[in-house]
GROMACS .gro file of N, CA and C in nm:
model
  423
    1MET      N    1   0.787  -2.257   2.466
    1MET     CA    2   0.712  -2.243   2.285
    1MET      C    3   0.770  -2.139   2.223
    2ALA      N    4   0.822  -2.197   2.070
    2ALA     CA    5   0.907  -2.068   1.970
    2ALA      C    6   0.792  -1.964   1.989
    3LYS      N    7   0.857  -1.832   1.954
    3LYS     CA    8   0.789  -1.727   1.932
    3LYS      C    9   0.776  -1.773   1.760
    4PRO      N   10   0.592  -1.729   1.731
    4PRO     CA   11   0.634  -1.716   1.595
    4PRO      C   12   0.690  -1.586   1.470
    5ARG      N   13   0.744  -1.679   1.384
    5ARG     CA   14   0.792  -1.582   1.294
    5ARG      C   15   0.712  -1.457   1.242
    6LYS      N   16   0.705  -1.330   1.211
    6LYS     CA   17   0.654  -1.198   1.188
    6LYS      C   18   0.638  -1.250   1.015
    7PRO      N   19   0.554  -1.248   0.919
    7PRO     CA   20   0.575  -1.283   0.800
    7PRO      C   21   0.620  -1.141   0.699
    8GLN      N   22   0.657  -1.206   0.621
    8GLN     CA   23   0.780  -1.107   0.486
    8GLN      C   24   0.684  -1.013   0.475
    9THR      N   25   0.559  -1.003   0.482
    9THR     CA   26   0.446  -0.855   0.431
    9THR      C   27   0.476  -0.782   0.556
   10LEU      N   28   0.484  -0.801   0.650
   10LEU     CA   29   0.486  -0.713   0.776
   10LEU      C   30   0.618  -0.630   0.817
   11LYS      N   31   0.703  -0.755   0.739
   11LYS     CA   32   0.809  -0.714   0.765
   11LYS      C   33   0.853  -0.571   0.619
   12ALA      N   34   0.791  -0.635   0.526
   12ALA     CA   35   0.776  -0.518   0.420
   12ALA      C   36   0.743  -0.388   0.480
   13VAL      N   37   0.597  -0.416   0.511
   13VAL     CA   38   0.561  -0.278   0.545
   13VAL      C   39   0.597  -0.183   0.658
   14SER      N   40   0.680  -0.220   0.718
   14SER     CA   41   0.745  -0.203   0.886
   14SER      C   42   0.917  -0.166   0.852
   15GLY      N   43   0.926  -0.231   0.711
   15GLY     CA   44   1.066  -0.165   0.699
   15GLY      C   45   1.215  -0.247   0.715
   16THR      N   46   1.157  -0.386   0.735
   16THR     CA   47   1.289  -0.440   0.871
   16THR      C   48   1.314  -0.579   0.771
   17VAL      N   49   1.263  -0.571   0.635
   17VAL     CA   50   1.314  -0.713   0.552
   17VAL      C   51   1.468  -0.686   0.535
   18ARG      N   52   1.479  -0.818   0.530
   18ARG     CA   53   1.672  -0.825   0.505
   18ARG      C   54   1.675  -0.937   0.437
   19LYS      N   55   1.703  -0.955   0.305
   19LYS     CA   56   1.738  -1.066   0.174
   19LYS      C   57   1.806  -1.229   0.287
   20ASP      N   58   1.902  -1.178   0.366
   20ASP     CA   59   1.957  -1.274   0.389
   20ASP      C   60   1.900  -1.323   0.504
   21ARG      N   61   1.749  -1.328   0.556
   21ARG     CA   62   1.667  -1.384   0.651
   21ARG      C   63   1.550  -1.383   0.568
   22ALA      N   64   1.516  -1.383   0.483
   22ALA     CA   65   1.397  -1.392   0.372
   22ALA      C   66   1.381  -1.586   0.409
   23VAL      N   67   1.220  -1.575   0.461
   23VAL     CA   68   1.173  -1.684   0.457
   23VAL      C   69   1.062  -1.626   0.372
   24ASN      N   70   1.023  -1.758   0.258
   24ASN     CA   71   0.956  -1.803   0.134
   24ASN      C   72   0.788  -1.852   0.181
   25ASP      N   73   0.793  -1.873   0.277
   25ASP     CA   74   0.690  -1.937   0.349
   25ASP      C   75   0.541  -1.844   0.358
   26SER      N   76   0.567  -1.744   0.320
   26SER     CA   77   0.357  -1.669   0.350
   26SER      C   78   0.322  -1.675   0.273
   27VAL      N   79   0.182  -1.634   0.225
   27VAL     CA   80   0.100  -1.659   0.168
   27VAL      C   81   0.050  -1.558   0.088
   28ASN      N   82   0.093  -1.533  -0.035
   28ASN     CA   83   0.053  -1.421  -0.174
   28ASN      C   84  -0.068  -1.416  -0.212
   29PHE      N   85  -0.158  -1.297  -0.148
   29PHE     CA   86  -0.263  -1.303  -0.228
   29PHE      C   87  -0.285  -1.261  -0.370
   30PRO      N   88  -0.390  -1.280  -0.417
   30PRO     CA   89  -0.380  -1.219  -0.544
   30PRO      C   90  -0.421  -1.079  -0.548
   31LEU      N   91  -0.361  -0.999  -0.615
   31LEU     CA   92  -0.364  -0.897  -0.643
   31LEU      C   93  -0.465  -0.822  -0.735
   32ILE      N   94  -0.546  -0.718  -0.683
   32ILE     CA   95  -0.657  -0.657  -0.758
   32ILE      C   96  -0.602  -0.580  -0.889
   33ILE      N   97  -0.653  -0.614  -0.963
   33ILE     CA   98  -0.599  -0.502  -1.069
   33ILE      C   99  -0.746  -0.424  -1.121
   34ASP      N  100  -0.843  -0.427  -1.115
   34ASP     CA  101  -0.979  -0.357  -1.140
   34ASP      C  102  -1.034  -0.306  -1.100
   35MET      N  103  -1.107  -0.198  -1.063
   35MET     CA  104  -1.167  -0.097  -0.967
   35MET      C  105  -1.253  -0.193  -0.929
   36PRO      N  106  -1.292  -0.288  -0.785
   36PRO     CA  107  -1.409  -0.344  -0.744
   36PRO      C  108  -1.503  -0.221  -0.715
   37ALA      N  109  -1.617  -0.262  -0.678
   37ALA     CA  110  -1.707  -0.177  -0.690
   37ALA      C  111  -1.765  -0.170  -0.526
   38ALA      N  112  -1.784  -0.017  -0.481
   38ALA     CA  113  -1.766  -0.023  -0.331
   38ALA      C  114  -1.878  -0.108  -0.310
   39PRO      N  115  -1.869  -0.184  -0.116
   39PRO     CA  116  -1.975  -0.252  -0.061
   39PRO      C  117  -2.080  -0.192  -0.075
   40ASP      N  118  -2.203  -0.282  -0.103
   40ASP     CA  119  -2.337  -0.213  -0.065
   40ASP      C  120  -2.360  -0.178   0.122
   41TRP      N  121  -2.303  -0.229   0.152
   41TRP     CA  122  -2.293  -0.235   0.319
   41TRP      C  123  -2.240  -0.082   0.340
   42LEU      N  124  -2.145  -0.012   0.293
   42LEU     CA  125  -2.116   0.132   0.343
   42LEU      C  126  -2.198   0.201   0.407
   43PRO      N  127  -2.153   0.277   0.483
   43PRO     CA  128  -2.272   0.336   0.554
   43PRO      C  129  -2.336   0.492   0.565
   44ASN      N  130  -2.261   0.525   0.452
   44ASN     CA  131  -2.301   0.663   0.343
   44ASN      C  132  -2.178   0.733   0.302
   45GLU      N  133  -2.221   0.816   0.164
   45GLU     CA  134  -2.167   0.873   0.084
   45GLU      C  135  -2.006   0.900   0.102
   46HIS      N  136  -1.993   0.956   0.228
   46HIS     CA  137  -1.853   0.985   0.259
   46HIS      C  138  -1.802   0.825   0.286
   47SER      N  139  -1.796   0.770   0.298
   47SER     CA  140  -1.730   0.680   0.294
   47SER      C  141  -1.738   0.561   0.173
   48VAL      N  142  -1.812   0.615   0.059
   48VAL     CA  143  -1.802   0.547  -0.067
   48VAL      C  144  -1.714   0.649  -0.153
   49LYS      N  145  -1.723   0.746  -0.123
   49LYS     CA  146  -1.614   0.838  -0.184
   49LYS      C  147  -1.488   0.799  -0.126
   50GLU      N  148  -1.477   0.817  -0.038
   50GLU     CA  149  -1.333   0.708   0.021
   50GLU      C  150  -1.300   0.629  -0.016
   51TRP      N  151  -1.377   0.493  -0.035
   51TRP     CA  152  -1.366   0.398  -0.143
   51TRP      C  153  -1.310   0.449  -0.286
   52ASN      N  154  -1.397   0.542  -0.317
   52ASN     CA  155  -1.363   0.586  -0.450
   52ASN      C  156  -1.198   0.616  -0.500
   53ARG      N  157  -1.199   0.683  -0.348
   53ARG     CA  158  -1.070   0.752  -0.362
   53ARG      C  159  -0.975   0.666  -0.377
   54LEU      N  160  -0.918   0.600  -0.239
   54LEU     CA  161  -0.835   0.496  -0.204
   54LEU      C  162  -0.834   0.413  -0.344
   55VAL      N  163  -0.896   0.338  -0.338
   55VAL     CA  164  -0.861   0.242  -0.425
   55VAL      C  165  -0.794   0.205  -0.535
   56PRO      N  166  -0.802   0.324  -0.630
   56PRO     CA  167  -0.719   0.328  -0.743
   56PRO      C  168  -0.523   0.390  -0.686
   57ILE      N  169  -0.600   0.440  -0.588
   57ILE     CA  170  -0.384   0.463  -0.486
   57ILE      C  171  -0.356   0.322  -0.479
   58LEU      N  172  -0.423   0.273  -0.407
   58LEU     CA  173  -0.388   0.106  -0.368
   58LEU      C  174  -0.325   0.046  -0.453
   59ILE      N  175  -0.431   0.020  -0.612
   59ILE     CA  176  -0.414  -0.052  -0.715
   59ILE      C  177  -0.260   0.015  -0.796
   60ALA      N  178  -0.252   0.092  -0.776
   60ALA     CA  179  -0.156   0.125  -0.858
   60ALA      C  180  -0.006   0.174  -0.796
   61ASN      N  181   0.000   0.138  -0.668
   61ASN     CA  182   0.068   0.067  -0.551
   61ASN      C  183   0.083  -0.096  -0.531
   62LYS      N  184   0.005  -0.125  -0.604
   62LYS     CA  185   0.017  -0.301  -0.560
   62LYS      C  186   0.008  -0.326  -0.408
   63LEU      N  187  -0.114  -0.262  -0.386
   63LEU     CA  188  -0.131  -0.288  -0.234
   63LEU      C  189  -0.237  -0.348  -0.170
   64LEU      N  190  -0.330  -0.355  -0.271
   64LEU     CA  191  -0.464  -0.394  -0.252
   64LEU      C  192  -0.412  -0.564  -0.310
   65THR      N  193  -0.469  -0.678  -0.225
   65THR     CA  194  -0.518  -0.778  -0.255
   65THR      C  195  -0.658  -0.802  -0.256
   66GLU      N  196  -0.654  -0.939  -0.264
   66GLU     CA  197  -0.820  -0.983  -0.277
   66GLU      C  198  -0.832  -0.980  -0.109
   67ALA      N  199  -0.744  -1.032   0.005
   67ALA     CA  200  -0.785  -1.051   0.108
   67ALA      C  201  -0.793  -0.910   0.189
   68GLY      N  202  -0.761  -0.799   0.118
   68GLY     CA  203  -0.783  -0.688   0.188
   68GLY      C  204  -0.854  -0.602   0.166
   69LEU      N  205  -0.946  -0.638   0.063
   69LEU     CA  206  -1.066  -0.557   0.080
   69LEU      C  207  -1.168  -0.493   0.176
   70SER      N  208  -1.192  -0.689   0.234
   70SER     CA  209  -1.274  -0.588   0.332
   70SER      C  210  -1.216  -0.510   0.470
   71ALA      N  211  -1.048  -0.528   0.464
   71ALA     CA  212  -1.041  -0.423   0.604
   71ALA      C  213  -1.047  -0.272   0.505
   72LEU      N  214  -1.030  -0.278   0.407
   72LEU     CA  215  -1.060  -0.149   0.312
   72LEU      C  216  -1.186  -0.094   0.328
   73ALA      N  217  -1.245  -0.192   0.312
   73ALA     CA  218  -1.422  -0.128   0.332
   73ALA      C  219  -1.418  -0.117   0.461
   74MET      N  220  -1.391  -0.132   0.583
   74MET     CA  221  -1.376  -0.144   0.702
   74MET      C  222  -1.347   0.017   0.740
   75LEU      N  223  -1.243   0.015   0.688
   75LEU     CA  224  -1.147   0.185   0.692
   75LEU      C  225  -1.267   0.275   0.628
   76CYS      N  226  -1.293   0.257   0.528
   76CYS     CA  227  -1.388   0.384   0.457
   76CYS      C  228  -1.532   0.381   0.578
   77ALA      N  229  -1.575   0.247   0.595
   77ALA     CA  230  -1.664   0.323   0.684
   77ALA      C  231  -1.657   0.367   0.832
   78LEU      N  232  -1.528   0.357   0.881
   78LEU     CA  233  -1.473   0.453   1.000
   78LEU      C  234  -1.478   0.568   0.968
   79HIS      N  235  -1.400   0.593   0.801
   79HIS     CA  236  -1.387   0.693   0.796
   79HIS      C  237  -1.531   0.814   0.734
   80GLY      N  238  -1.643   0.752   0.727
   80GLY     CA  239  -1.766   0.777   0.688
   80GLY      C  240  -1.841   0.844   0.857
   81LYS      N  241  -1.797   0.755   0.888
   81LYS     CA  242  -1.893   0.753   1.063
   81LYS      C  243  -1.772   0.885   1.128
   82ILE      N  244  -1.669   0.878   1.102
   82ILE     CA  245  -1.592   1.022   1.169
   82ILE      C  246  -1.640   1.155   1.107
   83VAL      N  247  -1.641   1.124   0.971
   83VAL     CA  248  -1.697   1.237   0.902
   83VAL      C  249  -1.852   1.277   0.954
   84GLN      N  250  -1.917   1.200   0.979
   84GLN     CA  251  -2.046   1.234   0.963
   84GLN      C  252  -2.045   1.313   1.138
   85LEU      N  253  -1.976   1.233   1.255
   85LEU     CA  254  -1.949   1.300   1.326
   85LEU      C  255  -1.886   1.435   1.347
   86TYR      N  256  -1.796   1.485   1.275
   86TYR     CA  257  -1.765   1.615   1.277
   86TYR      C  258  -1.859   1.744   1.221
   87ALA      N  259  -1.917   1.633   1.083
   87ALA     CA  260  -2.054   1.723   1.029
   87ALA      C  261  -2.125   1.753   1.142
   88ALA      N  262  -2.200   1.688   1.262
   88ALA     CA  263  -2.259   1.742   1.325
   88ALA      C  264  -2.234   1.762   1.446
   89GLY      N  265  -2.081   1.841   1.448
   89GLY     CA  266  -2.020   1.919   1.562
   89GLY      C  267  -1.963   1.840   1.686
   90GLU      N  268  -1.963   1.751   1.663
   90GLU     CA  269  -1.884   1.638   1.777
   90GLU      C  270  -1.781   1.565   1.766
   91CYS      N  271  -1.711   1.486   1.830
   91CYS     CA  272  -1.561   1.438   1.798
   91CYS      C  273  -1.574   1.297   1.808
   92PRO      N  274  -1.527   1.206   1.731
   92PRO     CA  275  -1.505   1.111   1.754
   92PRO      C  276  -1.432   1.041   1.876
   93THR      N  277  -1.494   0.926   1.901
   93THR     CA  278  -1.406   0.888   2.055
   93THR      C  279  -1.258   0.882   2.030
   94GLY      N  280  -1.172   0.853   2.102
   94GLY     CA  281  -1.072   0.821   2.125
   94GLY      C  282  -1.033   0.662   2.040
   95HIS      N  283  -1.132   0.566   2.094
   95HIS     CA  284  -1.085   0.412   2.031
   95HIS      C  285  -1.178   0.425   1.881
   96LEU      N  286  -1.228   0.533   1.810
   96LEU     CA  287  -1.272   0.484   1.725
   96LEU      C  288  -1.166   0.537   1.625
   97SER      N  289  -1.096   0.670   1.684
   97SER     CA  290  -0.992   0.726   1.585
   97SER      C  291  -0.877   0.658   1.611
   98ALA      N  292  -0.859   0.601   1.722
   98ALA     CA  293  -0.753   0.494   1.743
   98ALA      C  294  -0.754   0.406   1.612
   99GLN      N  295  -0.899   0.314   1.618
   99GLN     CA  296  -0.898   0.200   1.542
   99GLN      C  297  -0.900   0.290   1.341
  100TYR      N  298  -0.930   0.375   1.330
  100TYR     CA  299  -0.950   0.418   1.164
  100TYR      C  300  -0.805   0.485   1.154
  101ARG      N  301  -0.694   0.495   1.257
  101ARG     CA  302  -0.571   0.518   1.261
  101ARG      C  303  -0.467   0.393   1.242
  102ASN      N  304  -0.517   0.328   1.269
  102ASN     CA  305  -0.444   0.168   1.280
  102ASN      C  306  -0.495   0.103   1.105
  103LEU      N  307  -0.608   0.120   1.060
  103LEU     CA  308  -0.623   0.121   0.956
  103LEU      C  309  -0.541   0.142   0.850
  104LEU      N  310  -0.538   0.301   0.870
  104LEU     CA  311  -0.474   0.394   0.772
  104LEU      C  312  -0.338   0.267   0.800
  105ASN      N  313  -0.280   0.332   0.869
  105ASN     CA  314  -0.139   0.300   0.861
  105ASN      C  315  -0.083   0.118   0.782
  106ASP      N  316  -0.181   0.029   0.843
  106ASP     CA  317  -0.178  -0.078   0.756
  106ASP      C  318  -0.208  -0.113   0.625
  107PHE      N  319  -0.224   0.005   0.572
  107PHE     CA  320  -0.233   0.047   0.431
  107PHE      C  321  -0.145   0.119   0.378
  108GLY      N  322  -0.031   0.190   0.447
  108GLY     CA  323   0.089   0.246   0.437
  108GLY      C  324   0.009   0.375   0.380
  109LEU      N  325  -0.115   0.437   0.470
  109LEU     CA  326  -0.167   0.560   0.424
  109LEU      C  327  -0.114   0.686   0.457
  110THR      N  328  -0.014   0.645   0.594
  110THR     CA  329  -0.024   0.768   0.672
  110THR      C  330   0.165   0.817   0.636
  111PRO      N  331   0.226   0.930   0.678
  111PRO     CA  332   0.308   0.982   0.609
  111PRO      C  333   0.448   0.917   0.703
  112VAL      N  334   0.432   0.841   0.790
  112VAL     CA  335   0.526   0.722   0.872
  112VAL      C  336   0.516   0.596   0.815
  113ALA      N  337   0.449   0.575   0.785
  113ALA     CA  338   0.358   0.432   0.717
  113ALA      C  339   0.410   0.423   0.555
  114GLN      N  340   0.421   0.551   0.485
  114GLN     CA  341   0.430   0.573   0.396
  114GLN      C  342   0.595   0.551   0.370
  115SER      N  343   0.662   0.573   0.497
  115SER     CA  344   0.838   0.529   0.453
  115SER      C  345   0.846   0.389   0.509
  116LYS      N  346   0.768   0.275   0.527
  116LYS     CA  347   0.789   0.149   0.540
  116LYS      C  348   0.723   0.138   0.456
  117VAL      N  349   0.680   0.142   0.336
  117VAL     CA  350   0.622   0.086   0.218
  117VAL      C  351   0.721   0.068   0.148
  118ASN      N  352   0.783  -0.019   0.086
  118ASN     CA  353   0.859  -0.028  -0.036
  118ASN      C  354   0.787  -0.013  -0.230
  119PRO      N  355   0.845   0.111  -0.226
  119PRO     CA  356   0.796   0.092  -0.364
  119PRO      C  357   0.743   0.059  -0.507
  120VAL      N  358   0.701   0.073  -0.600
  120VAL     CA  359   0.660  -0.054  -0.658
  120VAL      C  360   0.755  -0.029  -0.769
  121SER      N  361   0.836  -0.150  -0.794
  121SER     CA  362   0.930  -0.146  -0.912
  121SER      C  363   0.913  -0.177  -1.019
  122SER      N  364   0.922  -0.136  -1.150
  122SER     CA  365   0.912  -0.183  -1.240
  122SER      C  366   1.040  -0.323  -1.291
  123ASN      N  367   0.932  -0.380  -1.359
  123ASN     CA  368   1.049  -0.522  -1.456
  123ASN      C  369   1.196  -0.501  -1.514
  124GLU      N  370   1.187  -0.387  -1.580
  124GLU     CA  371   1.285  -0.348  -1.648
  124GLU      C  372   1.374  -0.236  -1.569
  125LYS      N  373   1.511  -0.330  -1.633
  125LYS     CA  374   1.616  -0.277  -1.576
  125LYS      C  375   1.677  -0.148  -1.612
  126GLU      N  376   1.753  -0.057  -1.520
  126GLU     CA  377   1.816  -0.014  -1.612
  126GLU      C  378   1.933   0.005  -1.672
  127ASN      N  379   1.984   0.042  -1.786
  127ASN     CA  380   2.114  -0.042  -1.853
  127ASN      C  381   2.229   0.071  -1.772
  128PRO      N  382   2.318  -0.024  -1.755
  128PRO     CA  383   2.399   0.028  -1.638
  128PRO      C  384   2.529   0.106  -1.740
  129PHE      N  385   2.521   0.032  -1.889
  129PHE     CA  386   2.569   0.118  -1.991
  129PHE      C  387   2.539   0.267  -2.043
  130ALA      N  388   2.436   0.301  -2.043
  130ALA     CA  389   2.326   0.397  -2.066
  130ALA      C  390   2.425   0.532  -2.054
  131LYS      N  391   2.453   0.524  -1.970
  131LYS     CA  392   2.556   0.686  -1.940
  131LYS      C  393   2.703   0.707  -2.053
  132TYR      N  394   2.742   0.635  -2.069
  132TYR     CA  395   2.821   0.635  -2.143
  132TYR      C  396   2.778   0.666  -2.292
  133LYS      N  397   2.851   0.801  -2.419
  133LYS     CA  398   2.788   0.814  -2.481
  133LYS      C  399   2.883   0.688  -2.596
  134LYS      N  400   2.797   0.708  -2.710
  134LYS     CA  401   2.864   0.663  -2.814
  134LYS      C  402   2.955   0.760  -2.896
  135ARG      N  403   3.085   0.757  -2.941
  135ARG     CA  404   3.199   0.773  -2.961
  135ARG      C  405   3.205   0.710  -3.083
  136ASN      N  406   3.201   0.851  -3.186
  136ASN     CA  407   3.216   0.857  -3.342
  136ASN      C  408   3.372   0.821  -3.358
  137TRP      N  409   3.406   0.710  -3.380
  137TRP     CA  410   3.560   0.676  -3.371
  137TRP      C  411   3.552   0.658  -3.551
  138PRO      N  412   3.728   0.615  -3.567
  138PRO     CA  413   3.739   0.681  -3.735
  138PRO      C  414   3.751   0.565  -3.789
  139GLU      N  415   3.732   0.559  -3.903
  139GLU     CA  416   3.685   0.432  -3.924
  139GLU      C  417   3.813   0.330  -4.021
  140ALA      N  418   3.820   0.169  -4.011
  140ALA     CA  419   3.962   0.137  -4.061
  140ALA      C  420   3.957   0.130  -4.193
  141VAL      N  421   4.068   0.168  -4.247
  141VAL     CA  422   4.109   0.167  -4.357
  141VAL      C  423   4.099   0.015  -4.397
   0.00000   0.00000   0.00000
């Protein structure tokens, strides 16, 4: 049995995208443009604050899609639970910390994961001739 191909989006996050091996058979989910409200089921105010902090960052970098909303909500819920544990003088379990860290990496929110996410490029290309100054040539007589 053949090994399934890694989706282009995962290659983009991991930094292994190559134009000569590009396969365009992946699903493109619609991007979130406007700030969605935090889900009602988030467990505490810390998780809602994290939602309100992360959503604008992810929207600005075009990393938040319709399909990623539930994973982001889970990330925020884990953040809220971890903050509650620390506030109570307890430490989160290794499993809880690992799940949180994995979700952070999935959204490109750790220093290592940031280096694997391609920056958002604008549609406007830079003029390659802009570096040359206009000269004042003498008028033809």
